[in-house]
Coordinates of C-alpha atoms and ligand atoms in Angstrom, one line a residue:
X1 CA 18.6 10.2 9.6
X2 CA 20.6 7.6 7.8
X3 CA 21.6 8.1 4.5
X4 CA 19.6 8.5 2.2
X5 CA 19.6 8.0 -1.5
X6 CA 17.8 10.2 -3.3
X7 CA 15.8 8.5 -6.6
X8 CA 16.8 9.6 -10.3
X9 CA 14.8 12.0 -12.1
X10 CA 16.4 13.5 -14.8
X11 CA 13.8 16.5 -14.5
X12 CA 14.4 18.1 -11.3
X13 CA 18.1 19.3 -10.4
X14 CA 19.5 17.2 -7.1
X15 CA 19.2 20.5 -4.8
X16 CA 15.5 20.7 -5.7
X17 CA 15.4 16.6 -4.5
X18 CA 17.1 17.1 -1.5
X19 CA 15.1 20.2 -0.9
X20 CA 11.9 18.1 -1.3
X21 CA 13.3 15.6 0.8
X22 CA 14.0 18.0 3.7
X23 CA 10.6 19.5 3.3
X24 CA 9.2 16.1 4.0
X25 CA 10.7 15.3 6.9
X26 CA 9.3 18.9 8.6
X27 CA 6.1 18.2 7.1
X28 CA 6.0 14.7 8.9
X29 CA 7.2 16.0 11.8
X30 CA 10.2 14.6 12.4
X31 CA 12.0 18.3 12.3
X32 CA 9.4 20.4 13.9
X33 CA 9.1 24.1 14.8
X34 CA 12.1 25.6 15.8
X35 CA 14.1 22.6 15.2
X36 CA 17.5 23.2 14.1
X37 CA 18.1 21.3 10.8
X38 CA 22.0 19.5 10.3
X39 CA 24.5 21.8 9.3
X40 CA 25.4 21.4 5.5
X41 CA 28.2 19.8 6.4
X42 CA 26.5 17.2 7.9
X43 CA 23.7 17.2 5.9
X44 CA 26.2 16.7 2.8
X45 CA 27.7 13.5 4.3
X46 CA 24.2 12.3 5.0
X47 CA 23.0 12.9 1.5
X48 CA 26.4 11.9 0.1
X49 CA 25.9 15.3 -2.0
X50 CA 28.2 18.2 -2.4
X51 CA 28.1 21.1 0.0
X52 CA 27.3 23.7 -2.7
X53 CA 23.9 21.5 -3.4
X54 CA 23.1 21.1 0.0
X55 CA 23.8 25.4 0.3
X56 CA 21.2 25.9 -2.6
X57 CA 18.3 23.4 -1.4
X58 CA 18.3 25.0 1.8
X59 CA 18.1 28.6 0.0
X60 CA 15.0 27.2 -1.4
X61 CA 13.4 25.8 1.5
X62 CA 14.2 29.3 3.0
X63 CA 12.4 30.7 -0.1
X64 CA 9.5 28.5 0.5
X65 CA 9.4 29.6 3.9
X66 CA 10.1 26.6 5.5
X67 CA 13.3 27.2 7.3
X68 CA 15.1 30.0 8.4
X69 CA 18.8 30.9 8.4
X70 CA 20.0 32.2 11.9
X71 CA 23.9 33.8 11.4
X72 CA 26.3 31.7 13.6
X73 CA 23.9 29.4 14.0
X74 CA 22.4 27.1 11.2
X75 CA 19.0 26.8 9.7
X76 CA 15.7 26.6 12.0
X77 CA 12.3 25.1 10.4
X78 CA 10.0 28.2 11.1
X79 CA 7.1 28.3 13.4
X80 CA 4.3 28.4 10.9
X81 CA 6.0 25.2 9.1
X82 CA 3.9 23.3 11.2
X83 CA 3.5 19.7 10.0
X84 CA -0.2 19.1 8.1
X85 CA -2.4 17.9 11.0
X86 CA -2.6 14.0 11.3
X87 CA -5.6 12.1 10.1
X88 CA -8.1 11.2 12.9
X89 CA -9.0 7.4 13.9
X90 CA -11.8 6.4 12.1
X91 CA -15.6 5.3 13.4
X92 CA -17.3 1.7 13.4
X93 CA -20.4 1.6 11.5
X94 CA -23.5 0.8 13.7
X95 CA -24.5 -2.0 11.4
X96 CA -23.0 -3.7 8.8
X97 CA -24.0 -3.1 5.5
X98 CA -25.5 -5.0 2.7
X99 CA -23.1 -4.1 -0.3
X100 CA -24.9 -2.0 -3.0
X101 CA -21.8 -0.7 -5.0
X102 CA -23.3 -0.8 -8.3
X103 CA -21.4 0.2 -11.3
X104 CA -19.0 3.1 -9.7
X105 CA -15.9 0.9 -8.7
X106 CA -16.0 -0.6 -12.2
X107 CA -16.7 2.9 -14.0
X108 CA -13.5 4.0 -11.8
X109 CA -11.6 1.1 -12.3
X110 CA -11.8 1.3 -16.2
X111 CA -10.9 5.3 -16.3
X112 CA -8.0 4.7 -14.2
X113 CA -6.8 2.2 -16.9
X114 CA -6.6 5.4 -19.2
X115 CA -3.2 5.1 -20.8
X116 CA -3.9 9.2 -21.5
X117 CA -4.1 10.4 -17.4
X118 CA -1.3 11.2 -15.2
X119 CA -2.2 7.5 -13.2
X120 CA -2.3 9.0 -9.5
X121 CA -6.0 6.9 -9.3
X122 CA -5.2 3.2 -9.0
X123 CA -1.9 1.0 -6.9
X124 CA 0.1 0.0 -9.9
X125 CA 3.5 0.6 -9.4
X126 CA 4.9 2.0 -12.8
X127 CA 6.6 0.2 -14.8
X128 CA 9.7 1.5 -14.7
X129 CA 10.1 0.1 -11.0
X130 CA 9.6 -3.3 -11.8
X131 CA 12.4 -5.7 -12.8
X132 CA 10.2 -6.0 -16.2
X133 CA 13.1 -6.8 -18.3
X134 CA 15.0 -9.7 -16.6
X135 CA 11.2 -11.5 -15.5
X136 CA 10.5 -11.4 -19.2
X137 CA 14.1 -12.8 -19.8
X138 CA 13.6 -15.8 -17.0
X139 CA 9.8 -16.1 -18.7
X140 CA 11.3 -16.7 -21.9
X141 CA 13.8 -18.9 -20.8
X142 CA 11.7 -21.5 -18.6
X143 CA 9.3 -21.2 -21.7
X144 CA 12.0 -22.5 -24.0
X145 CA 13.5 -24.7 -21.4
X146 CA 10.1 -26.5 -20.6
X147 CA 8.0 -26.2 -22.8
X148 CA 6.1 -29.1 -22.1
X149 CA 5.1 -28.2 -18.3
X150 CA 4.6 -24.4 -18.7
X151 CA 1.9 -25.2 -21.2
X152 CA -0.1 -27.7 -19.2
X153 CA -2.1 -27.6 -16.5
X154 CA -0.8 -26.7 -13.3
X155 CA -1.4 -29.4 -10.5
X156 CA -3.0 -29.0 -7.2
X157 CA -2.3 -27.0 -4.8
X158 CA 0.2 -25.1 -7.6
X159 CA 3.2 -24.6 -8.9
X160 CA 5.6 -26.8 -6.9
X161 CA 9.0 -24.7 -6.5
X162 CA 7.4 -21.2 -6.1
X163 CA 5.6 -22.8 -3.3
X164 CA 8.6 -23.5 -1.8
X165 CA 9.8 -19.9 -2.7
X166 CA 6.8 -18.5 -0.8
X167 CA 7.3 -21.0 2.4
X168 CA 11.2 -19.7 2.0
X169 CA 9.7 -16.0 1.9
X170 CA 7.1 -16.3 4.4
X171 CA 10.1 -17.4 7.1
X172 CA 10.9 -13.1 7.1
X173 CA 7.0 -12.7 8.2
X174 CA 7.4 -15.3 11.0
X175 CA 5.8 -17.8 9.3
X176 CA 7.1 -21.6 9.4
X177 CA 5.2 -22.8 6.2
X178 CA 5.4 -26.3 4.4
X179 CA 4.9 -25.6 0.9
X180 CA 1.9 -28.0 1.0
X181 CA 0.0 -25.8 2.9
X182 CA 0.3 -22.9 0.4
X183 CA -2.5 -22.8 -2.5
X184 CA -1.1 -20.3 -5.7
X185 CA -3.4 -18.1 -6.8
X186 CA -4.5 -15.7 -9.8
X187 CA -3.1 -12.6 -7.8
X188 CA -3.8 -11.8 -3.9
X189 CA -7.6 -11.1 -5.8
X190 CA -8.3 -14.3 -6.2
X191 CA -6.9 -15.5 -2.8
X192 CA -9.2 -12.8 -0.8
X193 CA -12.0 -14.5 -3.0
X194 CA -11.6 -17.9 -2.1
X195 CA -10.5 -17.7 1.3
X196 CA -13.6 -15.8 2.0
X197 CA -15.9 -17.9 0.6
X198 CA -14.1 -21.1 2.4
X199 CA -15.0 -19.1 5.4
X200 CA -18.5 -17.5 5.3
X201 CA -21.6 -18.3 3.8
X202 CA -24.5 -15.6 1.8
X203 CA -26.0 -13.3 3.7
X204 CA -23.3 -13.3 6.6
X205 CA -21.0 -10.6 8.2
X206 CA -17.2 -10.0 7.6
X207 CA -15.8 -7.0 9.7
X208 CA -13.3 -4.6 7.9
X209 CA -11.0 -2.1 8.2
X210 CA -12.4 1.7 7.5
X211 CA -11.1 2.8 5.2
X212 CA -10.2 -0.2 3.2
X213 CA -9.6 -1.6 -0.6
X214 CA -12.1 -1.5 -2.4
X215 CA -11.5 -5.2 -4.2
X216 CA -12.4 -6.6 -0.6
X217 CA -15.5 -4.9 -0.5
X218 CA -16.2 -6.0 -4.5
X219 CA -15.4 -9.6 -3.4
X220 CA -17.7 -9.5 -0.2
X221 CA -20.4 -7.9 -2.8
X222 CA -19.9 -10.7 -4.7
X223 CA -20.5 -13.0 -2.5
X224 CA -23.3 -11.4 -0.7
X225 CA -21.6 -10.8 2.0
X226 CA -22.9 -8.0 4.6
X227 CA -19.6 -5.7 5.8
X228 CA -18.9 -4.1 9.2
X229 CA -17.0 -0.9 9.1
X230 CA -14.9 -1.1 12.3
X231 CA -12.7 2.0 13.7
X232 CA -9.1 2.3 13.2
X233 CA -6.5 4.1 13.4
X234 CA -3.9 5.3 10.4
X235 CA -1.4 4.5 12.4
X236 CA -1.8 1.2 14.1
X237 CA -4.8 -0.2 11.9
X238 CA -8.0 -1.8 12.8
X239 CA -9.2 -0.9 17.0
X240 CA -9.2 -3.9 18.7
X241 CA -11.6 -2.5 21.2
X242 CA -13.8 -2.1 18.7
X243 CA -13.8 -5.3 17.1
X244 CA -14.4 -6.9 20.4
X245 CA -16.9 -4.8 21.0
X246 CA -18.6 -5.6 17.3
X247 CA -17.6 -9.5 17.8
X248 CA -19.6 -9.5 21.0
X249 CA -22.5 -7.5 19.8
X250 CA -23.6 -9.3 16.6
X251 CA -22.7 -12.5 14.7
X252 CA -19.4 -12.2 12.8
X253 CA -18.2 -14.9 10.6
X254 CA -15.1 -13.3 9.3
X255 CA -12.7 -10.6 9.5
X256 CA -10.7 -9.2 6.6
X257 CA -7.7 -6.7 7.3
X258 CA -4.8 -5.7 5.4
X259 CA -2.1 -5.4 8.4
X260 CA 0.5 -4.3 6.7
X261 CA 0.7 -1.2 5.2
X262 CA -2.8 -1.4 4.5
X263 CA -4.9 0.5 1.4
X264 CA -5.4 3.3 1.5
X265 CA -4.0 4.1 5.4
X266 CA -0.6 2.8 5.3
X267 CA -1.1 1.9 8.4
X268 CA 1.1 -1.0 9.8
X269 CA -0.4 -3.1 12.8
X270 CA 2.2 -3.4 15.7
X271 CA 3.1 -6.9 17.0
X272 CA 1.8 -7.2 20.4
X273 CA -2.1 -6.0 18.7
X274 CA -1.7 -8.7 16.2
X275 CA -0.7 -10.7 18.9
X276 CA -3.9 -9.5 20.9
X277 CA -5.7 -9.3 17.7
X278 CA -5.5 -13.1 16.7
X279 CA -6.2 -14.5 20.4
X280 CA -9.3 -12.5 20.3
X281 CA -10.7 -13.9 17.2
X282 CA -9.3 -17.5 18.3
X283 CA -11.2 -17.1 21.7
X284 CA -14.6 -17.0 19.2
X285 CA -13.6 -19.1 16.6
X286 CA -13.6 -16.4 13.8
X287 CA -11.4 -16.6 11.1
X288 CA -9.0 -14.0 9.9
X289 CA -8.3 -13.6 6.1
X290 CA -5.2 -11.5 6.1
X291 CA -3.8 -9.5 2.9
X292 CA -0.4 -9.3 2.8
X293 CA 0.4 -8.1 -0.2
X294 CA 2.1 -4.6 0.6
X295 CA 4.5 -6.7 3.9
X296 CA 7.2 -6.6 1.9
X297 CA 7.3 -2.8 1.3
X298 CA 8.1 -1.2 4.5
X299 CA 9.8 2.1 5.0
X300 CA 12.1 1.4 7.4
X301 CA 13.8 -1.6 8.9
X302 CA 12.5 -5.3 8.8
X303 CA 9.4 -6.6 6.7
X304 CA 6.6 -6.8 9.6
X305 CA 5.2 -10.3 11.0
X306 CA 2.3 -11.2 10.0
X307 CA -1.3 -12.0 11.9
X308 CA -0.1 -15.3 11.0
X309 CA 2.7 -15.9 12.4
X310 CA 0.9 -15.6 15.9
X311 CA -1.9 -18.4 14.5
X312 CA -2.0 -21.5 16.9
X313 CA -5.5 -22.8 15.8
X314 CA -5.3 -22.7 12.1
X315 CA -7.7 -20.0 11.6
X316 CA -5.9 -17.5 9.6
X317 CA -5.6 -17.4 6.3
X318 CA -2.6 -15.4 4.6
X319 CA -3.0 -14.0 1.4
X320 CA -0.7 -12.2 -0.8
X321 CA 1.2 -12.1 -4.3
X322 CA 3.7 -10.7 -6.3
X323 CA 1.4 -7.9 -8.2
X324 CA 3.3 -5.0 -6.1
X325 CA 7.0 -6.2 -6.3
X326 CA 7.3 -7.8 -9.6
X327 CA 4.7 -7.9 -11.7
X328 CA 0.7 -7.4 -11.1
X329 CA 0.7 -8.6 -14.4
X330 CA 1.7 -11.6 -14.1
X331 CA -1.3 -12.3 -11.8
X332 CA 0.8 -14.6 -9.6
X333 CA -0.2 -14.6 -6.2
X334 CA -1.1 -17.5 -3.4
X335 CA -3.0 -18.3 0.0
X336 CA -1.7 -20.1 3.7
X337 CA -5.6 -20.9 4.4
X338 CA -4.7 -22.4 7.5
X339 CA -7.2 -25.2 8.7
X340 CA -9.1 -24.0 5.4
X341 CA -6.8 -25.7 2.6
X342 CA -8.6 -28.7 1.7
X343 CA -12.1 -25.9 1.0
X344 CA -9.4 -23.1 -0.9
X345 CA -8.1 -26.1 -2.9
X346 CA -11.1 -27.4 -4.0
X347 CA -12.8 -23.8 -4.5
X348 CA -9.1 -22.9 -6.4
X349 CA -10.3 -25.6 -9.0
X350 CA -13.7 -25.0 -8.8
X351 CA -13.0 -21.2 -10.5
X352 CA -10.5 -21.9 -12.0
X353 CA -9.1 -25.3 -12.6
X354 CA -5.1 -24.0 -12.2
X355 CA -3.1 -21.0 -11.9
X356 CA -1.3 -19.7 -15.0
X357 CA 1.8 -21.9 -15.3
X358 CA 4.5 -20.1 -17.0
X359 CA 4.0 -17.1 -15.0
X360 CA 4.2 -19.3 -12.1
X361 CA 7.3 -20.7 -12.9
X362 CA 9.1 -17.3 -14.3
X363 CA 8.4 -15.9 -10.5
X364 CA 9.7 -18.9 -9.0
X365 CA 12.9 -18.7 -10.9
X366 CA 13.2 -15.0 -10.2
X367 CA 12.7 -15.4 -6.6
X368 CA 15.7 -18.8 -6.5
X369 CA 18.1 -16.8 -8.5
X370 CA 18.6 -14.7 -5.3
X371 CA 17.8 -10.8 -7.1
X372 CA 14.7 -10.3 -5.5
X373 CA 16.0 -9.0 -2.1
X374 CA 17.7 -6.4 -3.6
X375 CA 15.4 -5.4 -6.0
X376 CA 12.6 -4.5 -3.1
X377 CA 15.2 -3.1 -1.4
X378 CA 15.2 -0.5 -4.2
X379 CA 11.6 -0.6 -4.1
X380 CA 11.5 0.2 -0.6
X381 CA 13.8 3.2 -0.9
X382 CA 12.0 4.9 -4.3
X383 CA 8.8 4.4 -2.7
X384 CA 9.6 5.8 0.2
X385 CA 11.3 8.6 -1.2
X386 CA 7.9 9.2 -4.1
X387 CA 5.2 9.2 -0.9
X388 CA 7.7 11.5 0.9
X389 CA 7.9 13.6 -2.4
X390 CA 4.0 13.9 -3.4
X391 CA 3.2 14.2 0.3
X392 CA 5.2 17.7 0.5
X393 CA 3.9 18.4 -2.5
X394 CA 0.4 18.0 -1.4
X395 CA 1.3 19.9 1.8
X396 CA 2.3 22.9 -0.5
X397 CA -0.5 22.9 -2.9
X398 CA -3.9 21.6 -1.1
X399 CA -5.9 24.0 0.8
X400 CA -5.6 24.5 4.7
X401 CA -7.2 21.7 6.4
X402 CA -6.1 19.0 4.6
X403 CA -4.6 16.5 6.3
X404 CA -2.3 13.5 4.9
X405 CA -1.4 9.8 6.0
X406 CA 1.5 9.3 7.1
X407 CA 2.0 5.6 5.4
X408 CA 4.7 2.9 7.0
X409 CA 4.9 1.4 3.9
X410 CA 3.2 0.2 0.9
X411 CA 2.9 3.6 -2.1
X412 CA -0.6 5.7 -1.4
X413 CA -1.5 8.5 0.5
X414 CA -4.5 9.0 2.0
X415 CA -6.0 12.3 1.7
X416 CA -8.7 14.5 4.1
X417 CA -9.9 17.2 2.3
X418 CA -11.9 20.1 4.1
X419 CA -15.1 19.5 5.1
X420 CA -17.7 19.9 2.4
X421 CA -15.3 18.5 -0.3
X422 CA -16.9 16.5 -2.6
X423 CA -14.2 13.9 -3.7
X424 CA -16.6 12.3 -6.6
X425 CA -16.7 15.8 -8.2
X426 CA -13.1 16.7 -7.7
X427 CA -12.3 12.9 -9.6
X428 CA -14.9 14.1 -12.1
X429 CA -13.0 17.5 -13.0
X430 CA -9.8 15.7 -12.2
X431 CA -10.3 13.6 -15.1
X432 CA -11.1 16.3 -17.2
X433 CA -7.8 17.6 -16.7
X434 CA -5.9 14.5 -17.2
X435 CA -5.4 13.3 -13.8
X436 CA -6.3 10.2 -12.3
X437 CA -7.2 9.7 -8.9
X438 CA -9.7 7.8 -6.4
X439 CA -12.1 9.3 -4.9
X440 CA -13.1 8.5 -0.6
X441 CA -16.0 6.2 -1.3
X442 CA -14.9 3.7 -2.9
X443 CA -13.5 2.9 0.1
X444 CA -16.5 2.2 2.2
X445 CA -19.1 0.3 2.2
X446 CA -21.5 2.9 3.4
X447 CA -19.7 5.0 0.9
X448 CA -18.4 7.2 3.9
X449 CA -15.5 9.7 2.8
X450 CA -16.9 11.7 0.7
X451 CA -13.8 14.3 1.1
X452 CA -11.3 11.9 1.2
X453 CA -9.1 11.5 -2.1
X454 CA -5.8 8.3 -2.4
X455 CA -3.3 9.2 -4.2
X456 CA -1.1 6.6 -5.6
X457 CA 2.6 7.5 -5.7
X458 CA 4.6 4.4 -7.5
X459 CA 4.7 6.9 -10.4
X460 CA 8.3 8.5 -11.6
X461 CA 8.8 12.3 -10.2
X462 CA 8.5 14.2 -13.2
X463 CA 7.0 17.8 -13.8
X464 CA 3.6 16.5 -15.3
X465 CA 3.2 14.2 -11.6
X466 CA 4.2 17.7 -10.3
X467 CA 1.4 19.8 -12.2
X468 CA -0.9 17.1 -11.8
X469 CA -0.4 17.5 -7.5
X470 CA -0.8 21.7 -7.9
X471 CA -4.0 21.1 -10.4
X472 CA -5.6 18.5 -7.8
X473 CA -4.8 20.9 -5.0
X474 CA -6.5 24.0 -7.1
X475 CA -9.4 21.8 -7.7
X476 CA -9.6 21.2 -3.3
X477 CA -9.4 24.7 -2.9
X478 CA -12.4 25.7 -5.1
X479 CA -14.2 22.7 -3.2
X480 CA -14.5 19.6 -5.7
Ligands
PLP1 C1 -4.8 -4.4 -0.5 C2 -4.8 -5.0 -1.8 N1 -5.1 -6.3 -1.9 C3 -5.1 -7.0 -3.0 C4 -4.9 -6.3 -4.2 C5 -4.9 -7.1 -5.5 O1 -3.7 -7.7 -5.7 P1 -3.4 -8.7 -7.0 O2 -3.1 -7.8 -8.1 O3 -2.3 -9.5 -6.5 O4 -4.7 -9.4 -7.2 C6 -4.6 -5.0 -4.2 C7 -4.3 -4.2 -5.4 O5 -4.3 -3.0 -5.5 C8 -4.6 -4.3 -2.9 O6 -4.3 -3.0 -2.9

């Protein structure tokens, strides 16, 4: 364990913090049954915390029956603190489906907005994460500076300088870039929407990740596009076996993955299957529209490469924005489309004419000035520390049988309830108490995981998150 700063929250003394912390790593399994914990000395450098603090959080984990002290010995995590079992891989669908939504994302979509519920339902990092007051300081600034520019139109393909920002960025994904061949966007939204439709036609098939985000499915609804649910795992994303084996039983014109820390998984794709993953679909000719726009929120070590990077023929199309590190907002966001420029640029125009210009220009200047990198460094850390955080919490409150992701990256958790859960009720009475949450179906097409809940953790640790965890899991024990 490195060390490991621990995020500022007024409300919960630093023992409790480093207690929670603690309790995360044993309910992750990295300390498992019978493991010996480090010694509070150790544990004290590590934290950079005083002994006595390090003394009283592991009194607590002992009162929570999580560790034991053994004299002359240290502390042991007990038997029964067995980790929360892992989520299984999921299953293809046997078809693809023709999207019938209806009004439920949208119904969900607007209560989440509720400025009145503890906001556990949709990804928007909270405010207080995001470097809101200097981006309002560089928007007013390029505003004043240019006044002229940042109230015209933006030309084709986009804002010149944060397209050579992105190319600049897109270097830690593995991607050499000109910025010529990068389109900005309103958002990663927009991108997924017009990369897909430079890509597939009505009535075809785009094979998915299952679980995935339910704005890809809305976009493939859109455009009457039929979706095929294919396995993966919540560890190492979509199954490549079975996307071969759905590419070479029926006529796919697309595939759409998020990679990288994908929603609601976390999962993160290793290199060598992205590898594997892009050489399939480039022995059939199938494009890959890849959303990137969690990448730059890993856990631990290095941003991972993207699908991308491996492209030789042209035939992926990267997608991402700035919505989850700076400012979703701000609705800046942009595509790579590969071979599919010309078709994104004229479709970008067709929707929409331009991007929004100041915006485009505040996130350009914010990325040149240099602050970015250490910003989602921070990120990194506080979200790490928050899915760490609400995952123990979750392991402590939710009724035996649940089982939690175990996210890379990114800022949900994805949730398994016991079977016979119903997720849609449990979001109904959650609701009623304040909370917002997601329930499992928006998440398929074929409106599979019913007993699944995501849980979205950029929110400050404070005791109302806390209450809103313990109601949520009262809720899953009575059953939804
Ligand atoms: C996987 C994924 N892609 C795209 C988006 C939308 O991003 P943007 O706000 O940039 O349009 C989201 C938002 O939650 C998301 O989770």
């Amino acid at each position: 364990m490195s060390t490991l700063p621990l995020p500022a929250s007024p409300d919960f003394p630093l023992y409790r913090r480093v207690a929670d912390r603690i309790a995360g790593l044993i309910g992750s399994g990295t300390f498992g049954p019978g493991d010996r914990i480090p010694s509070v000395r150790r544990m004290s450098r590590q934290l950079t915390v005083s002994q006595a603090t390090i003394v009283e959080a592991y009194r607590l984990l002992e009162d929570r029956g999580l560790v034991e002290a053994r004299p002359q010995s240290g502390f042991y995590v007990r038997p029964s603190a067995a980790p929360t079992p892992r989520l299984r891989r999921t299953a293809s669908g046997r078809s693809a489906t023709k999207l019938d939504i209806g009004d439920l994302t949208l119904r969900y979509l607007r209560e989440c907005g509720r400025a009145d519920l503890v906001p556990l339902g949709a990804a928007v990092p909270d405010s207080s994460f995001l470097p809101v007051a200097k981006l309002n300081r560089v928007l007013a600034r390029v505003v004043r500076l240019r006044a002229g520019t940042s109230a015209a139109y933006d030309p084709l393909p986009g804002h010149a300088k944060l397209r050579a920002q992105v190319a600049r960025r897109a270097l830690e994904a593995g991607c050499v870039l000109e910025p010529e061949e990068i389109v900005t966007t309103s958002g990663a939204q927009q991108a997924l929407g017009l990369c897909l439709r430079a890509v597939t036609r009505p009535g075809d098939t785009v094979a998915i990740e299952s679980p995935t985000y339910y704005g890809l499915l809305e976009v493939l609804g859109a455009l009457h596009l039929r979706a095929l649910e294919v396995a993966t795992d919540p560890h190492d994303g979509i199954c490549l076996e079975a996307l071969a084996e759905a590419l070479d039983r029926q006529s796919v014109a697309a595939v759409a993955l998020v990679p990288s820390f994908g929603n609601p998984l976390g999962h993160c794709m290793p290199d060598d299957a992205r590898r594997r993953l892009v050489e399939l679909l480039a022995a059939r000719g199938v494009p890959l529209v890849e959303d990137d726009v969690y990448g730059e929120l890993p856990f631990e070590g290095s941003r991972p490469k993207a699908c991308q990077a491996f492209d030789r023929q042209g035939l992926v199309l990267l997608c991402s924005s700035f919505s989850k590190t700076i400012a979703p907002g701000f609705r800046v966001g942009w595509a790579a489309p590969g071979r599919f420029r010309d078709a994104v640029e004229r479709l970008k125009f067709a929707t929409s004419v331009a991007a929004p210009t100041p915006t485009q220009m505040a996130v350009a200047e914010f990325l040149a000035d240099g602050g970015f990198d250490r910003h989602v460094r921070r990120m990194r850390r506080t979200y790490r520390d928050l899915v760490c955080r609400i995952s123990c919490a979750v392991a402590e409150a939710f009724p035996a049988g649940t089982r939690i992701s175990r996210p890379a990256g990114g800022h949900v958790l994805w949730i398994e309830l016991p079977p016979g859960t119903d997720s849609v009720r449990l979001h109904d009475q959650a609701l009623h108490e304040g909370i917002g949450v997601l329930p499992g179906p928006l998440f398929s097409a074929a409106g599979r995981y019913r007993n699944f809940i995501r849980l979205n953790c950029a929110v400050p640790w404070t005791p109302p998150v806390a209450d809103a965890i313990r109601t949520l899991g009262r809720l899953a024990a009575a059953r939804g």
